[in-house]
CSV table of C-alpha atoms in Angstrom, one decimal:
chain,number,residue,atom,x,y,z
A,84,MET,CA,90.4,97.8,90.7
A,85,ARG,CA,88.8,101.0,91.9
A,86,LYS,CA,85.1,101.5,91.8
A,87,ASP,CA,85.4,105.2,90.9
A,88,ASP,CA,87.4,104.3,87.8
A,89,ARG,CA,84.5,102.2,86.6
A,90,ASP,CA,82.1,105.0,87.4
A,91,ILE,CA,84.2,107.5,85.4
A,92,LEU,CA,84.3,105.2,82.3
A,93,ASP,CA,80.5,104.6,82.6
A,94,ARG,CA,79.9,108.4,82.8
A,95,PHE,CA,82.2,108.9,79.8
A,96,THR,CA,80.3,106.3,77.8
A,97,LYS,CA,76.9,107.9,78.7
A,98,ASN,CA,78.0,111.6,78.5
A,99,ARG,CA,81.5,112.2,77.1
A,100,LYS,CA,81.7,115.8,78.5
A,101,ASP,CA,80.6,114.8,82.0
A,102,GLY,CA,82.9,111.8,82.0
A,103,ILE,CA,86.0,113.7,80.9
A,104,CYS,CA,85.2,116.4,83.6
A,105,VAL,CA,85.0,113.7,86.3
A,106,LEU,CA,88.2,112.1,85.0
A,107,PHE,CA,89.9,115.5,85.1
A,108,ASP,CA,88.8,116.2,88.6
A,109,ARG,CA,90.0,112.9,89.9
A,110,TYR,CA,93.3,112.5,88.0
A,111,TYR,CA,94.6,115.9,86.9
A,112,ARG,CA,96.5,116.9,90.1
A,113,PRO,CA,98.1,113.4,90.7
A,114,LEU,CA,99.2,113.3,87.0
A,115,VAL,CA,100.7,116.7,87.2
A,116,LEU,CA,102.6,115.8,90.3
A,117,TYR,CA,103.8,112.6,88.7
A,118,ALA,CA,104.9,114.4,85.5
A,119,GLY,CA,106.7,117.1,87.6
A,120,THR,CA,108.8,114.4,89.2
A,121,LEU,CA,109.9,113.2,85.8
A,122,ILE,CA,110.7,116.5,84.1
A,123,SER,CA,111.4,118.8,87.0
A,124,ASP,CA,109.4,121.6,85.4
A,125,ASP,CA,106.0,122.2,87.0
A,126,THR,CA,104.7,124.5,84.2
A,127,MET,CA,105.6,122.0,81.5
A,128,ALA,CA,104.2,119.1,83.6
A,129,GLU,CA,100.9,121.0,83.7
A,130,ASP,CA,101.1,121.6,79.9
A,131,LEU,CA,101.8,118.0,79.1
A,132,VAL,CA,99.0,116.7,81.3
A,133,GLN,CA,96.6,119.3,79.8
A,134,GLU,CA,97.6,118.2,76.3
A,135,PHE,CA,97.0,114.6,77.3
A,136,PHE,CA,93.5,115.4,78.4
A,137,VAL,CA,92.8,117.2,75.2
A,138,ARG,CA,93.9,114.1,73.3
A,139,LEU,CA,91.6,112.0,75.5
A,140,TRP,CA,88.7,114.4,74.6
A,141,GLU,CA,89.4,114.4,70.9
A,142,ASP,CA,90.1,110.7,70.4
A,143,ASP,CA,88.3,107.6,71.5
A,144,TYR,CA,91.0,106.1,73.7
A,145,LEU,CA,88.8,105.8,76.8
A,146,GLU,CA,86.2,103.8,74.9
A,147,ARG,CA,88.7,100.9,74.7
A,148,ILE,CA,90.0,101.0,78.3
A,149,GLU,CA,88.8,98.7,81.0
A,150,SER,CA,88.3,100.2,84.4
A,151,LYS,CA,90.9,98.1,86.1
A,152,ALA,CA,93.5,99.5,83.6
A,153,LEU,CA,92.4,103.1,83.6
A,154,SER,CA,94.9,104.4,86.2
A,155,SER,CA,97.8,102.5,84.7
A,156,TYR,CA,96.9,103.8,81.3
A,157,LEU,CA,96.8,107.4,82.4
A,158,PHE,CA,100.1,107.3,84.3
A,159,SER,CA,101.8,105.4,81.5
A,160,SER,CA,100.6,107.8,78.9
A,161,VAL,CA,101.8,110.8,81.0
A,162,ARG,CA,105.1,109.2,81.6
A,163,ASN,CA,105.5,108.6,77.9
A,164,SER,CA,104.6,112.2,77.1
A,165,CYS,CA,107.2,113.3,79.6
A,166,TYR,CA,109.9,111.1,78.0
A,167,THR,CA,108.9,112.4,74.5
A,168,TYR,CA,109.2,116.0,75.7
A,169,LEU,CA,112.6,115.3,77.3
A,170,HIS,CA,113.8,113.5,74.2
A,171,LYS,CA,112.6,116.3,71.8
A,172,ASN,CA,114.4,118.9,74.0
A,173,ASP,CA,117.5,116.8,74.1
A,174,VAL,CA,117.7,116.9,77.9
A,175,MET,CA,116.7,113.4,78.6
A,176,ARG,CA,120.2,112.1,79.4
A,177,ALA,CA,121.0,115.1,81.6
A,178,ARG,CA,117.8,114.9,83.7
A,179,VAL,CA,116.5,111.4,83.6
A,180,ASP,CA,118.4,108.3,84.7
A,181,PHE,CA,116.4,105.4,83.3
A,182,THR,CA,118.0,103.0,85.7
A,183,SER,CA,116.6,105.0,88.6
A,184,ILE,CA,113.1,105.1,87.1
A,185,ASP,CA,112.1,101.6,87.5
A,186,VAL,CA,108.5,102.2,88.7
A,187,ALA,CA,105.6,100.4,87.1
A,188,ALA,CA,102.6,102.6,86.1
A,189,ASP,CA,100.4,100.8,88.7
A,190,SER,CA,102.9,101.6,91.4
A,191,ALA,CA,103.1,105.2,90.3
A,192,ALA,CA,99.3,105.5,90.4
A,193,ALA,CA,99.2,104.0,93.8
A,194,LEU,CA,102.0,106.1,95.0
A,195,SER,CA,100.4,109.3,93.7
A,196,GLN,CA,97.1,108.4,95.4
A,197,GLU,CA,98.9,107.5,98.6
A,198,ILE,CA,100.6,110.8,98.6
A,199,VAL,CA,97.4,112.7,98.0
A,200,ASP,CA,95.7,110.6,100.8
A,201,ARG,CA,98.6,111.3,103.3
A,202,VAL,CA,98.7,115.0,102.5
A,203,THR,CA,94.9,115.2,102.8
A,204,ALA,CA,95.1,113.5,106.3
A,205,VAL,CA,97.7,116.0,107.5
A,206,ILE,CA,95.7,118.9,106.2
A,207,ALA,CA,92.6,117.7,108.0
A,208,ARG,CA,94.4,118.0,111.3
A,209,MET,CA,95.5,121.6,110.7
A,210,PRO,CA,93.6,124.7,112.0
A,211,GLU,CA,90.4,125.0,109.9
A,212,GLN,CA,91.3,128.1,107.9
A,213,THR,CA,94.9,126.9,107.2
A,214,GLY,CA,93.5,123.5,106.0
A,215,ARG,CA,91.0,125.2,103.7
A,216,VAL,CA,93.7,127.3,102.1
A,217,LEU,CA,96.0,124.3,101.6
A,218,ASN,CA,93.1,122.3,100.2
A,219,CYS,CA,92.3,125.0,97.7
A,220,VAL,CA,95.8,125.7,96.5
A,221,LEU,CA,97.4,122.2,96.6
A,222,MET,CA,94.5,119.9,96.1
A,223,GLN,CA,92.2,121.9,93.9
A,224,ASP,CA,95.0,123.8,92.1
A,225,MET,CA,93.3,127.1,92.7
A,226,LYS,CA,95.2,130.4,92.3
A,227,TYR,CA,95.9,132.5,95.4
A,228,GLN,CA,93.4,135.1,94.4
A,229,GLU,CA,90.7,132.5,93.6
A,230,THR,CA,91.4,131.0,97.1
A,231,ALA,CA,91.0,134.4,98.7
A,232,ASP,CA,87.8,135.0,96.9
A,233,GLU,CA,86.4,131.6,97.7
A,234,LEU,CA,87.2,131.8,101.4
A,235,HIS,CA,86.4,135.6,101.7
A,236,VAL,CA,89.8,136.5,103.1
A,237,SER,CA,92.6,138.8,101.8
A,238,LEU,CA,95.3,137.7,99.4
A,239,ASN,CA,97.9,138.3,102.2
A,240,THR,CA,95.9,136.0,104.5
A,241,VAL,CA,96.0,133.3,101.9
A,242,LYS,CA,99.8,133.7,101.5
A,243,THR,CA,100.4,133.7,105.3
A,244,LEU,CA,98.1,130.7,105.9
A,245,LEU,CA,99.7,128.8,103.0
A,246,ARG,CA,103.2,129.5,104.2
A,247,ASN,CA,102.3,128.4,107.8
A,248,GLY,CA,100.5,125.3,106.4
A,249,MET,CA,103.4,124.3,104.2
A,250,ARG,CA,105.7,124.6,107.2
A,251,LEU,CA,103.4,122.4,109.2
A,252,LEU,CA,103.1,120.0,106.3
A,253,ARG,CA,106.9,119.7,105.9
A,254,GLU,CA,107.3,119.1,109.7
A,255,GLU,CA,104.6,116.5,109.8
A,256,LEU,CA,105.9,114.6,106.7
A,257,GLN,CA,109.6,115.0,107.4
A,258,SER,CA,110.4,111.4,106.7
A,259,GLU,CA,108.3,111.3,103.6
A,260,GLN,CA,110.7,112.8,101.2
A,261,GLU,CA,108.7,112.3,98.0
A,262,LEU,CA,105.9,114.3,99.6
A,263,ILE,CA,108.1,117.1,100.5
A,264,LEU,CA,109.6,117.2,97.0
A,265,LEU,CA,106.2,117.2,95.3
A,266,PHE,CA,104.6,119.8,97.5
A,267,VAL,CA,107.4,122.2,98.3
A,268,CYS,CA,107.3,123.7,94.8
A,269,ALA,CA,103.5,124.0,94.8
A,270,GLY,CA,103.5,125.8,98.1
A,271,ASN,CA,106.4,128.2,97.3
A,272,SER,CA,105.4,129.3,93.8
A,273,GLU,CA,102.8,132.0,93.1
A,274,SER,CA,99.9,130.4,91.2
């Protein structure tokens, strides 16, 4: 059980808006990455996770969740949203092999956090400006122009540093195929 999950739920109970913001900051990116692996459409993955957060805001689901089950609940819910989306669009059989997706929600949550932790460690060893660009774009999900404004550099500098950083990230994590698959798309698409 993670202490920060308990803190998130406590915040939510005391101040719904503050709690949902902290929950969003902590889980949005890992949930989008997870959804992207299930539906192979990054834009739709973001949409599904955003819709899920809207449902959390509008309903009282989080008031009934224990902190030790929060992560499992979030990843299971996003997984179910992805399956529903695939089913409604009649592409489930073509894109998802249920026999190959035998990952419990707890394992998915741990894997997502492990991925974020490993990528963060690699980024921390990069040249400072490159690491800052990767942190903004990959970890904070900022757009290229937002990153340029934040770091007081040109848009082309952001693109160059991002390209170089993604190359370094791929080299460093060569044997970690799930990391490469999850972050290659993020580093190669204009946000």
